CSV table of C-alpha atoms in Angstrom, one decimal:
chain,number,residue,atom,x,y,z
A,1376,MET,CA,-68.6,-149.0,34.5
A,1377,SER,CA,-65.0,-150.2,35.0
A,1378,ASN,CA,-62.1,-148.1,33.8
A,1379,PRO,CA,-62.1,-147.4,30.0
A,1380,ILE,CA,-60.1,-150.0,28.2
A,1381,GLN,CA,-56.4,-149.4,27.2
A,1382,ALA,CA,-56.5,-151.8,24.3
A,1383,GLU,CA,-53.0,-151.5,23.0
A,1384,LYS,CA,-51.2,-151.6,26.4
A,1385,GLU,CA,-53.3,-154.5,27.7
A,1386,TYR,CA,-52.8,-156.5,24.4
A,1387,HIS,CA,-49.0,-156.2,24.8
A,1388,LYS,CA,-49.1,-157.1,28.5
A,1389,TYR,CA,-50.9,-160.3,27.6
A,1390,LEU,CA,-48.5,-161.0,24.7
A,1391,GLU,CA,-45.6,-160.7,27.2
A,1392,GLN,CA,-47.3,-163.4,29.2
A,1393,GLY,CA,-47.4,-165.7,26.1
A,1394,ARG,CA,-51.1,-165.2,25.5
A,1395,LEU,CA,-52.7,-164.0,22.2
A,1396,MET,CA,-55.8,-162.1,23.4
A,1397,LEU,CA,-58.5,-160.7,21.3
A,1398,LEU,CA,-61.1,-158.1,22.1
A,1399,ARG,CA,-64.7,-159.4,21.5
A,1400,ASP,CA,-67.6,-157.0,21.0
A,1401,ASN,CA,-70.3,-158.5,23.2
A,1402,GLU,CA,-73.0,-156.8,21.1
A,1403,SER,CA,-72.1,-158.6,17.9
A,1404,GLY,CA,-70.1,-161.4,19.4
A,1405,LYS,CA,-67.4,-160.7,16.9
A,1406,CYS,CA,-63.7,-160.5,17.7
A,1407,MET,CA,-61.5,-157.7,16.3
A,1408,PHE,CA,-57.8,-157.3,15.4
A,1409,TYR,CA,-55.9,-155.1,16.2
A,1410,PRO,CA,-57.5,-154.4,19.6
A,1411,ARG,CA,-59.3,-151.0,19.7
A,1412,VAL,CA,-61.2,-149.1,22.4
A,1413,VAL,CA,-64.3,-149.3,20.2
A,1414,ALA,CA,-65.6,-152.0,17.9
A,1415,PRO,CA,-64.9,-151.3,14.3
A,1416,GLY,CA,-68.0,-150.9,12.2
A,1417,THR,CA,-70.5,-150.7,15.1
A,1418,GLY,CA,-69.0,-148.3,17.6
A,1419,SER,CA,-69.8,-150.7,20.5
A,1420,THR,CA,-67.8,-150.2,23.7
A,1421,ASP,CA,-69.1,-153.4,25.4
A,1422,LEU,CA,-65.8,-155.2,24.9
A,1423,GLU,CA,-64.2,-158.2,26.6
A,1424,TRP,CA,-60.8,-159.9,26.3
A,1425,VAL,CA,-60.9,-163.5,25.1
A,1426,GLU,CA,-58.0,-165.8,24.5
A,1427,ALA,CA,-57.4,-166.8,20.9
A,1428,SER,CA,-57.0,-170.6,20.2
A,1429,GLY,CA,-53.9,-169.8,18.2
A,1430,LYS,CA,-55.3,-171.7,15.3
A,1431,GLY,CA,-55.4,-170.0,11.9
A,1432,THR,CA,-55.2,-170.2,8.1
A,1433,VAL,CA,-52.8,-168.4,5.8
A,1434,TYR,CA,-54.9,-165.9,3.8
A,1435,SER,CA,-52.1,-164.5,1.7
A,1436,VAL,CA,-48.3,-164.7,1.7
A,1437,THR,CA,-45.2,-162.9,0.4
A,1438,THR,CA,-41.5,-163.5,0.7
A,1439,VAL,CA,-39.6,-160.3,1.5
A,1440,ARG,CA,-36.3,-160.5,-0.4
A,1441,GLN,CA,-33.1,-159.1,1.1
A,1442,ARG,CA,-29.7,-158.4,-0.4
A,1443,PRO,CA,-27.8,-161.7,-0.6
A,1444,PRO,CA,-26.5,-163.5,1.4
A,1445,SER,CA,-29.3,-162.4,3.8
A,1446,PRO,CA,-32.2,-164.8,3.2
A,1447,GLY,CA,-35.7,-163.8,2.3
A,1448,TYR,CA,-38.3,-164.1,5.0
A,1449,ASN,CA,-42.0,-164.8,5.1
A,1450,VAL,CA,-44.7,-162.2,5.8
A,1451,SER,CA,-48.3,-163.7,5.9
A,1452,LEU,CA,-51.8,-162.6,6.6
A,1453,ILE,CA,-53.3,-165.1,9.0
A,1454,ASP,CA,-57.1,-165.6,9.4
A,1455,LEU,CA,-57.6,-166.6,13.0
A,1456,GLU,CA,-60.1,-169.2,14.0
A,1457,GLU,CA,-62.1,-166.5,15.9
A,1458,GLY,CA,-62.5,-164.5,12.7
A,1459,PRO,CA,-60.1,-161.6,12.6
A,1460,ARG,CA,-57.0,-161.3,10.4
A,1461,MET,CA,-53.5,-160.4,11.5
A,1462,MET,CA,-50.1,-160.0,9.8
A,1463,ALA,CA,-47.5,-162.4,11.1
A,1464,ARG,CA,-44.6,-164.7,10.1
A,1465,VAL,CA,-44.9,-168.4,9.4
A,1466,GLU,CA,-41.8,-170.3,10.6
A,1467,GLY,CA,-40.8,-173.9,10.2
A,1468,LEU,CA,-41.1,-173.9,6.4
A,1469,ALA,CA,-38.9,-172.3,3.8
A,1470,PRO,CA,-40.6,-168.9,2.9
A,1471,ASP,CA,-41.4,-170.1,-0.6
A,1472,ASP,CA,-43.2,-173.2,0.8
A,1473,VAL,CA,-45.7,-171.2,2.8
A,1474,LYS,CA,-48.9,-171.4,0.8
A,1475,ILE,CA,-52.3,-169.8,1.0
A,1476,GLY,CA,-54.7,-172.1,2.8
A,1477,GLN,CA,-51.9,-173.6,5.0
A,1478,LYS,CA,-53.2,-174.3,8.5
A,1479,VAL,CA,-51.0,-172.8,11.2
A,1480,THR,CA,-50.8,-172.5,15.0
A,1481,ALA,CA,-49.4,-169.7,17.2
A,1482,ARG,CA,-46.1,-169.7,19.1
A,1483,PHE,CA,-44.6,-167.0,21.2
A,1484,ILE,CA,-41.1,-165.8,20.8
A,1485,GLN,CA,-38.9,-162.8,21.9
A,1486,GLU,CA,-37.6,-160.7,19.1
A,1487,ASP,CA,-36.0,-157.2,19.3
A,1488,ASP,CA,-36.7,-157.2,23.1
A,1489,ALA,CA,-40.4,-157.7,22.7
A,1490,ALA,CA,-42.9,-160.6,22.7
A,1491,LEU,CA,-44.0,-161.6,19.3
A,1492,VAL,CA,-46.5,-164.2,18.0
A,1493,VAL,CA,-45.3,-166.3,15.0
A,1494,PHE,CA,-47.1,-169.3,13.4
A,1495,ASP,CA,-46.0,-172.8,12.7
A,1496,PRO,CA,-47.5,-175.2,10.1
A,1497,VAL,CA,-49.9,-177.7,11.6
B,462,MET,CA,-77.4,-140.2,-6.1
B,463,ASP,CA,-75.7,-137.2,-4.7
B,464,ASN,CA,-75.7,-133.6,-5.9
B,465,PHE,CA,-72.2,-133.3,-7.2
B,466,PRO,CA,-72.1,-130.3,-9.5
B,467,ARG,CA,-71.6,-132.2,-12.8
B,468,ALA,CA,-69.7,-130.1,-15.4
B,469,LYS,CA,-70.2,-126.9,-13.3
B,470,THR,CA,-66.5,-126.7,-12.9
B,471,ALA,CA,-63.6,-127.4,-15.2
B,472,VAL,CA,-59.8,-127.7,-15.3
B,473,VAL,CA,-58.5,-124.8,-17.4
B,474,GLY,CA,-54.8,-125.3,-16.9
B,475,ALA,CA,-52.6,-128.3,-16.2
B,476,ALA,CA,-48.8,-128.5,-16.1
B,477,THR,CA,-45.9,-130.7,-14.9
B,478,PHE,CA,-42.5,-129.7,-13.8
B,479,GLY,CA,-39.2,-131.6,-13.2
B,480,ILE,CA,-40.5,-135.0,-14.2
B,481,GLY,CA,-37.7,-137.6,-13.7
B,482,GLU,CA,-34.8,-135.8,-12.0
B,483,ALA,CA,-35.0,-132.2,-10.8
B,484,HIS,CA,-31.6,-131.7,-9.2
B,485,GLY,CA,-31.3,-128.7,-6.9
B,486,TYR,CA,-35.0,-128.0,-6.5
B,487,SER,CA,-36.9,-128.3,-3.2
B,488,SER,CA,-40.3,-129.9,-3.3
B,489,MET,CA,-41.9,-126.5,-2.6
B,490,GLU,CA,-40.0,-124.9,-5.5
B,491,MET,CA,-41.2,-127.7,-7.8
B,492,ALA,CA,-44.8,-127.4,-6.7
B,493,ALA,CA,-44.6,-123.6,-7.0
B,494,HIS,CA,-43.2,-123.9,-10.5
B,495,ALA,CA,-45.8,-126.3,-11.7
B,496,GLY,CA,-48.5,-124.1,-10.2
B,497,VAL,CA,-47.3,-121.0,-12.1
B,498,GLU,CA,-47.1,-123.0,-15.3
B,499,ALA,CA,-50.7,-124.3,-15.0
B,500,LEU,CA,-51.9,-120.8,-14.2
B,501,LYS,CA,-50.0,-119.4,-17.3
B,502,MET,CA,-51.8,-121.9,-19.5
B,503,ALA,CA,-55.1,-120.3,-18.4
B,504,GLY,CA,-53.8,-116.7,-18.6
B,505,LEU,CA,-53.9,-116.4,-14.8
B,506,ARG,CA,-51.4,-115.4,-12.2
B,507,THR,CA,-50.9,-116.4,-8.6
B,508,SER,CA,-52.7,-113.2,-7.5
B,509,ASP,CA,-55.9,-114.6,-9.1
B,510,VAL,CA,-55.9,-117.7,-6.9
B,511,ASP,CA,-58.2,-117.7,-3.9
B,512,ALA,CA,-58.1,-121.4,-3.0
B,513,LEU,CA,-55.0,-123.4,-2.6
B,514,PHE,CA,-54.9,-127.2,-2.5
B,515,ILE,CA,-51.5,-128.9,-1.9
B,516,CYS,CA,-50.0,-131.8,0.0
B,517,LEU,CA,-46.2,-131.8,0.3
B,518,PRO,CA,-44.7,-135.0,1.6
B,519,PHE,CA,-43.2,-133.6,4.7
B,520,ASP,CA,-45.1,-130.4,5.3
B,521,ALA,CA,-48.4,-131.2,7.1
B,522,MET,CA,-49.3,-127.5,6.8
B,523,SER,CA,-48.2,-127.0,3.2
B,524,GLY,CA,-51.4,-125.2,2.2
B,525,ILE,CA,-50.4,-122.3,4.5
B,526,SER,CA,-46.7,-122.6,3.5
B,527,LEU,CA,-47.6,-122.3,-0.2
B,528,ALA,CA,-49.8,-119.3,0.5
B,529,GLU,CA,-46.9,-117.6,2.1
B,530,TYR,CA,-44.5,-118.7,-0.7
B,531,TYR,CA,-46.8,-117.2,-3.3
B,532,GLY,CA,-47.5,-114.2,-1.1
B,533,ILE,CA,-51.2,-114.5,-1.5
B,534,HIS,CA,-54.1,-114.6,1.0
B,535,PRO,CA,-56.4,-117.4,-0.2
B,536,LYS,CA,-59.9,-117.9,1.3
B,537,LEU,CA,-59.4,-121.6,1.5
B,538,THR,CA,-56.3,-123.9,2.0
B,539,ASP,CA,-56.4,-127.7,2.0
B,540,ASN,CA,-53.8,-130.3,2.8
B,541,ASN,CA,-55.7,-133.5,2.1
B,542,ARG,CA,-53.5,-136.4,3.1
B,543,THR,CA,-55.0,-139.4,1.5
B,544,GLY,CA,-51.7,-140.3,-0.2
B,545,GLY,CA,-51.8,-140.8,-3.9
B,546,SER,CA,-55.5,-140.2,-4.1
B,547,SER,CA,-55.3,-136.7,-2.5
B,548,SER,CA,-55.4,-134.7,-5.8
B,549,VAL,CA,-58.8,-136.3,-6.9
B,550,SER,CA,-60.2,-135.6,-3.5
B,551,GLN,CA,-58.9,-132.1,-3.7
B,552,MET,CA,-60.6,-131.6,-7.1
B,553,GLU,CA,-63.9,-133.0,-5.6
B,554,HIS,CA,-63.7,-130.5,-2.8
B,555,ALA,CA,-62.6,-127.6,-5.0
B,556,ALA,CA,-65.6,-128.3,-7.3
B,557,LEU,CA,-67.9,-128.0,-4.3
B,558,ALA,CA,-66.2,-124.8,-3.0
B,559,LEU,CA,-66.3,-123.2,-6.5
B,560,GLU,CA,-69.9,-124.1,-7.0
B,561,ALA,CA,-70.8,-122.7,-3.6
B,562,GLY,CA,-69.1,-119.4,-4.5
B,563,MET,CA,-66.6,-119.8,-1.8
B,564,CYS,CA,-63.8,-119.3,-4.3
B,565,ASP,CA,-63.3,-118.4,-7.9
B,566,VAL,CA,-59.9,-119.9,-8.9
B,567,ALA,CA,-58.6,-123.1,-7.3
B,568,LEU,CA,-55.0,-124.1,-7.7
B,569,ILE,CA,-54.1,-127.8,-6.9
B,570,THR,CA,-50.5,-128.5,-6.9
B,571,TYR,CA,-48.0,-131.1,-5.8
B,572,GLY,CA,-44.2,-131.6,-5.9
B,573,SER,CA,-41.6,-134.0,-4.6
B,574,ASN,CA,-37.8,-134.2,-5.0
B,575,GLN,CA,-37.7,-137.6,-3.5
B,576,ARG,CA,-35.4,-139.1,-6.1
B,577,SER,CA,-32.7,-136.5,-6.1
B,578,ALA,CA,-33.0,-135.9,-2.4
B,579,THR,CA,-33.1,-139.4,-1.0
B,580,GLY,CA,-33.5,-142.0,-3.7
B,581,LYS,CA,-36.3,-143.6,-1.7
B,582,LEU,CA,-40.0,-143.4,-1.6
B,583,GLN,CA,-41.0,-141.0,1.1
B,584,THR,CA,-44.3,-141.8,2.8
B,585,PRO,CA,-44.7,-140.7,6.4
B,586,VAL,CA,-47.5,-143.0,7.8
B,587,GLY,CA,-48.9,-143.7,11.2
B,588,LEU,CA,-50.5,-146.8,12.7
B,589,GLY,CA,-49.1,-150.1,11.6
B,590,GLY,CA,-47.4,-151.1,14.8
B,591,VAL,CA,-49.0,-154.5,14.7
B,592,GLU,CA,-47.6,-155.0,11.2
B,593,SER,CA,-44.2,-153.3,11.4
B,594,VAL,CA,-42.9,-155.9,13.9
B,595,TYR,CA,-43.1,-158.5,11.0
B,596,LYS,CA,-41.0,-156.2,8.8
B,597,PRO,CA,-43.1,-156.1,5.6
B,598,ARG,CA,-41.3,-154.0,3.0
B,599,ASN,CA,-44.1,-151.5,2.6
B,600,PRO,CA,-45.7,-150.5,0.5
B,601,VAL,CA,-44.5,-153.3,-1.8
B,602,SER,CA,-45.3,-156.2,0.5
B,603,SER,CA,-48.9,-155.0,1.0
B,604,TYR,CA,-49.5,-155.0,-2.7
B,605,ALA,CA,-47.6,-158.3,-3.1
B,606,LEU,CA,-50.0,-159.9,-0.6
B,607,ALA,CA,-52.9,-158.6,-2.7
B,608,ALA,CA,-51.3,-159.9,-5.9
B,609,HIS,CA,-50.8,-163.4,-4.4
B,610,ARG,CA,-54.4,-163.5,-3.3
B,611,HIS,CA,-55.5,-162.5,-6.8
B,612,MET,CA,-53.4,-165.2,-8.3
B,613,HIS,CA,-54.8,-167.7,-5.8
B,614,GLU,CA,-58.4,-166.9,-6.3
B,615,PHE,CA,-58.5,-166.3,-10.1
B,616,GLY,CA,-55.4,-168.0,-11.5
B,617,THR,CA,-53.8,-164.7,-12.5
B,618,THR,CA,-50.2,-165.2,-13.6
B,619,ARG,CA,-47.0,-163.3,-13.2
B,620,GLU,CA,-46.9,-163.1,-17.0
B,621,GLN,CA,-50.2,-161.3,-17.0
B,622,LEU,CA,-49.1,-158.9,-14.3
B,623,ALA,CA,-46.0,-158.2,-16.5
B,624,GLN,CA,-48.2,-157.2,-19.4
B,625,VAL,CA,-49.2,-154.1,-17.4
B,626,ALA,CA,-45.5,-153.1,-17.2
B,627,LEU,CA,-44.9,-153.8,-20.9
B,628,SER,CA,-47.9,-151.8,-22.0
B,629,ALA,CA,-46.8,-148.9,-19.8
B,630,ARG,CA,-43.3,-148.9,-21.3
B,631,GLN,CA,-44.8,-148.9,-24.9
B,632,TRP,CA,-46.8,-145.8,-24.0
B,633,ALA,CA,-43.8,-144.2,-22.3
B,634,LYS,CA,-41.9,-144.4,-25.6
B,635,LEU,CA,-44.5,-142.0,-27.1
B,636,ASN,CA,-44.0,-139.5,-24.3
B,637,PRO,CA,-40.7,-137.5,-24.2
B,638,GLU,CA,-41.4,-136.6,-20.6
B,639,ALA,CA,-41.4,-140.3,-19.4
B,640,PHE,CA,-38.4,-141.2,-17.3
B,641,GLU,CA,-37.9,-144.7,-18.6
B,642,GLN,CA,-37.7,-145.0,-22.4
B,643,GLY,CA,-35.6,-148.2,-22.8
B,644,ASN,CA,-36.8,-151.5,-24.3
B,645,LEU,CA,-38.5,-153.8,-21.8
B,646,THR,CA,-39.3,-157.5,-22.5
B,647,LEU,CA,-41.4,-160.1,-20.7
B,648,ASP,CA,-38.2,-161.8,-19.5
B,649,ASP,CA,-36.9,-158.5,-18.2
B,650,VAL,CA,-39.9,-158.1,-16.0
B,651,LEU,CA,-40.1,-161.7,-14.8
B,652,ASN,CA,-36.3,-162.1,-14.2
B,653,SER,CA,-35.5,-158.7,-12.6
B,654,ARG,CA,-34.8,-158.5,-8.9
B,655,MET,CA,-37.6,-160.0,-6.8
B,656,VAL,CA,-38.6,-157.4,-4.1
B,657,SER,CA,-41.6,-159.0,-2.4
B,658,ASP,CA,-43.0,-162.1,-4.1
B,659,PRO,CA,-44.6,-162.1,-6.6
B,660,LEU,CA,-43.6,-158.5,-7.4
B,661,THR,CA,-40.2,-157.8,-9.0
B,662,VAL,CA,-38.7,-154.4,-9.3
B,663,ARG,CA,-40.3,-154.1,-12.7
B,664,ASP,CA,-43.7,-154.7,-11.2
B,665,CYS,CA,-43.1,-151.7,-9.0
B,666,CYS,CA,-43.4,-148.0,-9.9
B,667,LEU,CA,-40.4,-145.7,-10.4
B,668,ILE,CA,-38.9,-143.5,-7.8
B,669,THR,CA,-38.6,-140.1,-9.5
B,670,ASP,CA,-38.9,-136.4,-8.9
B,671,GLY,CA,-41.8,-134.5,-10.3
B,672,ALA,CA,-44.4,-131.8,-9.8
B,673,GLY,CA,-47.8,-131.2,-11.3
B,674,ALA,CA,-50.6,-128.7,-10.9
B,675,MET,CA,-54.2,-128.1,-12.1
B,676,VAL,CA,-56.3,-124.9,-12.1
B,677,MET,CA,-60.0,-125.1,-11.7
B,678,THR,CA,-62.7,-122.5,-12.2
B,679,ARG,CA,-66.5,-122.5,-12.7
B,680,ALA,CA,-67.6,-123.6,-16.1
B,681,ASP,CA,-68.8,-120.1,-17.2
B,682,LYS,CA,-65.4,-118.6,-16.6
B,683,ALA,CA,-63.7,-121.7,-18.0
B,684,ARG,CA,-65.2,-121.2,-21.4
B,685,ASP,CA,-63.9,-117.6,-21.5
B,686,ILE,CA,-60.3,-118.5,-20.7
B,687,CYS,CA,-59.8,-121.9,-22.3
B,688,LYS,CA,-60.6,-123.3,-25.7
B,689,ASN,CA,-61.0,-126.9,-24.6
B,690,PRO,CA,-61.6,-127.1,-20.8
B,691,ALA,CA,-61.7,-130.5,-19.2
B,692,TYR,CA,-65.0,-130.4,-17.4
B,693,LEU,CA,-65.2,-132.3,-14.1
B,694,LEU,CA,-68.2,-134.5,-14.5
B,695,GLY,CA,-67.8,-136.6,-11.4
B,696,ALA,CA,-65.3,-137.1,-8.5
B,697,ALA,CA,-65.7,-139.4,-5.6
B,698,ALA,CA,-63.6,-141.1,-2.9
B,699,ALA,CA,-63.9,-144.1,-0.6
B,700,THR,CA,-61.7,-145.9,1.9
B,701,THR,CA,-61.8,-149.4,3.5
B,702,HIS,CA,-58.7,-149.6,5.7
B,703,MET,CA,-55.2,-148.2,6.2
B,704,SER,CA,-53.0,-151.2,6.8
B,705,ILE,CA,-53.3,-154.2,4.5
B,706,SER,CA,-54.1,-156.6,7.3
B,707,SER,CA,-57.3,-154.6,7.9
B,708,MET,CA,-58.4,-154.7,4.2
B,709,PRO,CA,-61.6,-156.7,4.2
B,710,ASP,CA,-61.0,-158.5,0.8
B,711,LEU,CA,-57.6,-158.1,-0.9
B,712,THR,CA,-59.1,-158.6,-4.3
B,713,ARG,CA,-61.8,-155.9,-4.0
B,714,THR,CA,-60.9,-152.3,-3.5
B,715,ALA,CA,-62.9,-149.3,-2.5
B,716,ALA,CA,-62.7,-148.3,-6.2
B,717,ILE,CA,-65.9,-150.3,-6.5
B,718,GLU,CA,-67.6,-147.6,-4.4
B,719,SER,CA,-65.8,-144.5,-5.6
B,720,GLY,CA,-66.2,-145.6,-9.2
B,721,ALA,CA,-69.9,-146.3,-8.9
B,722,ARG,CA,-70.5,-142.9,-7.4
B,723,ALA,CA,-68.4,-141.0,-10.0
B,724,TYR,CA,-70.2,-142.8,-12.8
B,725,ALA,CA,-73.5,-141.9,-11.3
B,726,GLN,CA,-72.5,-138.2,-10.9
B,727,ALA,CA,-71.2,-138.1,-14.5
B,728,GLY,CA,-74.2,-140.1,-15.9
B,729,VAL,CA,-71.9,-142.4,-17.8
B,730,GLY,CA,-70.6,-146.0,-17.5
B,731,ALA,CA,-67.4,-147.8,-18.1
B,732,ALA,CA,-68.3,-148.5,-21.8
B,733,ASP,CA,-68.5,-144.8,-22.5
B,734,ILE,CA,-64.9,-144.0,-21.3
B,735,ASP,CA,-62.4,-143.3,-24.1
B,736,VAL,CA,-59.1,-143.2,-22.2
B,737,LEU,CA,-58.1,-144.3,-18.7
B,738,SER,CA,-55.5,-143.2,-16.1
B,739,LEU,CA,-55.2,-145.9,-13.4
B,740,TYR,CA,-52.7,-145.3,-10.5
B,741,ASP,CA,-50.2,-148.1,-11.3
B,742,ALA,CA,-48.0,-148.0,-8.2
B,743,PHE,CA,-47.7,-151.8,-8.9
B,744,THR,CA,-48.8,-153.9,-11.8
B,745,ILE,CA,-51.5,-155.6,-9.7
B,746,ASN,CA,-53.2,-152.2,-9.2
B,747,VAL,CA,-54.2,-152.0,-12.9
B,748,LEU,CA,-55.9,-155.4,-12.8
B,749,LEU,CA,-57.8,-154.6,-9.6
B,750,PHE,CA,-59.0,-151.2,-10.9
B,751,LEU,CA,-60.0,-152.5,-14.4
B,752,GLU,CA,-62.2,-155.0,-12.6
B,753,ASP,CA,-63.5,-152.7,-9.8
B,754,LEU,CA,-64.3,-149.9,-12.3
B,755,GLY,CA,-66.3,-152.3,-14.5
B,756,PHE,CA,-64.0,-152.7,-17.5
B,757,CYS,CA,-64.0,-156.4,-17.0
B,758,ALA,CA,-65.4,-158.9,-14.6
B,759,LYS,CA,-63.8,-159.6,-11.2
B,760,GLY,CA,-60.9,-162.0,-11.7
B,761,GLU,CA,-60.6,-161.4,-15.4
B,762,GLY,CA,-58.1,-158.5,-15.2
B,763,GLY,CA,-55.1,-160.7,-16.1
B,764,ALA,CA,-56.7,-162.0,-19.3
B,765,PHE,CA,-58.0,-158.6,-20.1
B,766,VAL,CA,-54.6,-156.9,-20.3
B,767,SER,CA,-53.1,-159.7,-22.4
B,768,ASP,CA,-52.6,-159.3,-26.2
B,769,GLY,CA,-51.8,-155.6,-25.9
B,770,ARG,CA,-55.4,-154.5,-25.1
B,771,ILE,CA,-54.2,-151.6,-23.0
B,772,ALA,CA,-51.0,-150.8,-25.0
B,773,PRO,CA,-50.7,-148.4,-27.9
B,774,GLY,CA,-53.0,-149.6,-30.7
B,775,GLY,CA,-55.1,-151.7,-28.2
B,776,GLN,CA,-58.8,-151.4,-27.7
B,777,LEU,CA,-58.6,-149.6,-24.4
B,778,PRO,CA,-55.9,-147.0,-23.9
B,779,VAL,CA,-54.6,-147.1,-20.3
B,780,ASN,CA,-51.9,-144.8,-18.8
B,781,THR,CA,-50.9,-143.2,-22.1
B,782,ASN,CA,-48.2,-141.2,-20.4
B,783,GLY,CA,-46.4,-144.4,-19.3
B,784,GLY,CA,-47.9,-144.4,-15.9
B,785,GLY,CA,-46.1,-144.7,-12.5
B,786,LEU,CA,-44.4,-147.7,-13.9
B,787,SER,CA,-42.5,-145.9,-16.7
B,788,CYS,CA,-43.3,-142.2,-16.7
B,789,CYS,CA,-42.9,-140.9,-13.1
B,790,HIS,CA,-43.7,-141.6,-9.5
B,791,PRO,CA,-42.8,-138.8,-7.2
B,792,GLY,CA,-44.2,-140.2,-4.0
B,793,GLN,CA,-47.8,-139.5,-5.0
B,794,TYR,CA,-48.7,-140.2,-8.6
B,795,GLY,CA,-52.4,-139.2,-8.5
B,796,MET,CA,-51.7,-135.7,-9.8
B,797,PHE,CA,-50.0,-137.1,-12.9
B,798,ALA,CA,-52.8,-139.6,-13.5
B,799,ASN,CA,-55.2,-136.6,-13.6
B,800,ILE,CA,-53.0,-134.4,-15.8
B,801,GLU,CA,-52.7,-137.1,-18.4
B,802,ALA,CA,-56.5,-137.6,-18.5
B,803,ILE,CA,-56.9,-133.9,-18.8
B,804,ARG,CA,-54.4,-133.6,-21.6
B,805,GLN,CA,-56.2,-136.3,-23.5
B,806,VAL,CA,-59.5,-134.4,-23.1
B,807,MET,CA,-57.9,-131.1,-24.1
B,808,GLY,CA,-56.2,-132.7,-27.1
B,809,LEU,CA,-52.7,-132.0,-25.8
B,810,ALA,CA,-51.2,-135.4,-25.7
B,811,ASP,CA,-49.1,-135.1,-28.9
B,812,LYS,CA,-47.9,-138.4,-30.3
B,813,ARG,CA,-49.9,-140.4,-27.8
B,814,GLN,CA,-53.1,-138.5,-28.3
B,815,ILE,CA,-56.2,-140.7,-28.7
B,816,ASN,CA,-58.6,-139.6,-31.4
B,817,ASP,CA,-61.9,-138.0,-30.3
B,818,VAL,CA,-61.6,-138.2,-26.6
B,819,ASN,CA,-64.8,-137.1,-25.0
B,820,LEU,CA,-64.6,-138.9,-21.7
B,821,ALA,CA,-61.5,-139.7,-19.6
B,822,LEU,CA,-61.4,-141.4,-16.3
B,823,ALA,CA,-58.6,-141.0,-13.7
B,824,HIS,CA,-58.5,-143.4,-10.8
B,825,THR,CA,-56.1,-142.8,-8.0
B,826,ASN,CA,-55.0,-144.8,-5.0
B,827,GLY,CA,-53.5,-144.0,-1.6
B,828,GLY,CA,-51.8,-146.0,1.1
B,829,ASN,CA,-51.9,-149.8,0.8
B,830,LEU,CA,-54.9,-150.0,-1.6
B,831,SER,CA,-56.5,-147.9,1.2
B,832,SER,CA,-58.0,-144.8,-0.3
B,833,GLN,CA,-59.6,-144.8,-3.7
B,834,ALA,CA,-60.7,-141.8,-5.6
B,835,THR,CA,-62.2,-141.6,-9.1
B,836,ALA,CA,-62.5,-138.5,-11.4
B,837,ILE,CA,-64.3,-138.3,-14.7
B,838,PHE,CA,-63.4,-135.5,-17.2
B,839,GLY,CA,-65.4,-134.6,-20.2
B,840,SER,CA,-65.0,-132.4,-23.3
B,841,SER,CA,-67.5,-129.7,-24.1
B,842,SER,CA,-69.6,-132.2,-26.0
B,843,THR,CA,-70.4,-134.0,-22.8
B,844,VAL,CA,-71.7,-130.9,-20.9
């Protein structure tokens, strides 16, 4: 067996390279998010990194309000095409215009000195 | 079906301390005061306590700390940290320990000075790194995401959510202990400051100080020291996730599981319950829990709470103390949900007392709809 996986560290290394990588459990074929060293639900450790398509759908949405004049900003839950759900921000639309069911695609940015995946409307 | 010791244990004392603002008190002092008051109600002293259950916000070893504070040497200490649901889980575990003869008098206590100390909700939590980079204003944003999903799937409206806050305020006006007593209108709720859409500040619980405590003994002893003990007929917990992005379905909580097990333990169903305490950290919680605990069908919570059904004079009394929305919310409200249910069973709820309460259900919630725990209390007629 190869070295035991370091899920969190490896995820962030990929993210810095502009890649959204998911861990897939080879027993069930299901991808997970966030990446863990063991598959949630089954306990499988037969895991493999696969690259996400970046395509997803908004599952739910909120606008976090700030004290004016700072604008509110979007926080969404995105269902990825590969199955798992992640929290993220939808950009390219006014926060109030982000709706459940909106199709989105991933984009990589730097924020607070770290790589971050955000989503744009399709 | 498990072997929970139905009605083999009972709450014989329940007390609150420092609800609202308790300037000058530490959280430990508040929890200790509440504990002593609950013991007095049962004619007991700290020296009678041989099992301590507590969970102070910033003391991970507060069970040991409280033992030192009281100067007692309990056989059992517990620091269950499932957030707002911890006190129901602690009752569940206390019942098992009492029934097994591991202890004779269990004291469960909680206190927080978060309002006077910081003015902010104090919730130390781990995990969440994959969420925090997107700056959700938690816990509000997590519940807002659930509320929006409920609105999307079932057509629930902000006006229906607001009915929960309005009903809570009406109950609060019957409870001198409730922190918020002022008039509240539908427009007030809808037009108050939006925090995380669709939840305004009036869809959110208060930030107050407060302490509460409960004393449990085995039923045989309970009958000797208390005229109307609140028998614990069932208590069960379940969890589905910690962070909201890992919640399988934002419109279905683990209350479905905890409630079903608590009903089975108690041998009763939703239709039998006389009065309800539902942990209303946010207005959406009450809709979700009414549905998940079987008081209405999934998706119908919004319509269910309309027309004053859960307000004073309505068909189903919910949160008769004013709830977390209008009575108090000192970080973890679970203790106070329990105490109100217990007071209703004991007949101690004064102006807001519901007639002939034989069965009261308290449902508590911790984290981001994460941990759900349900307790069912019964009067002597249910034993």
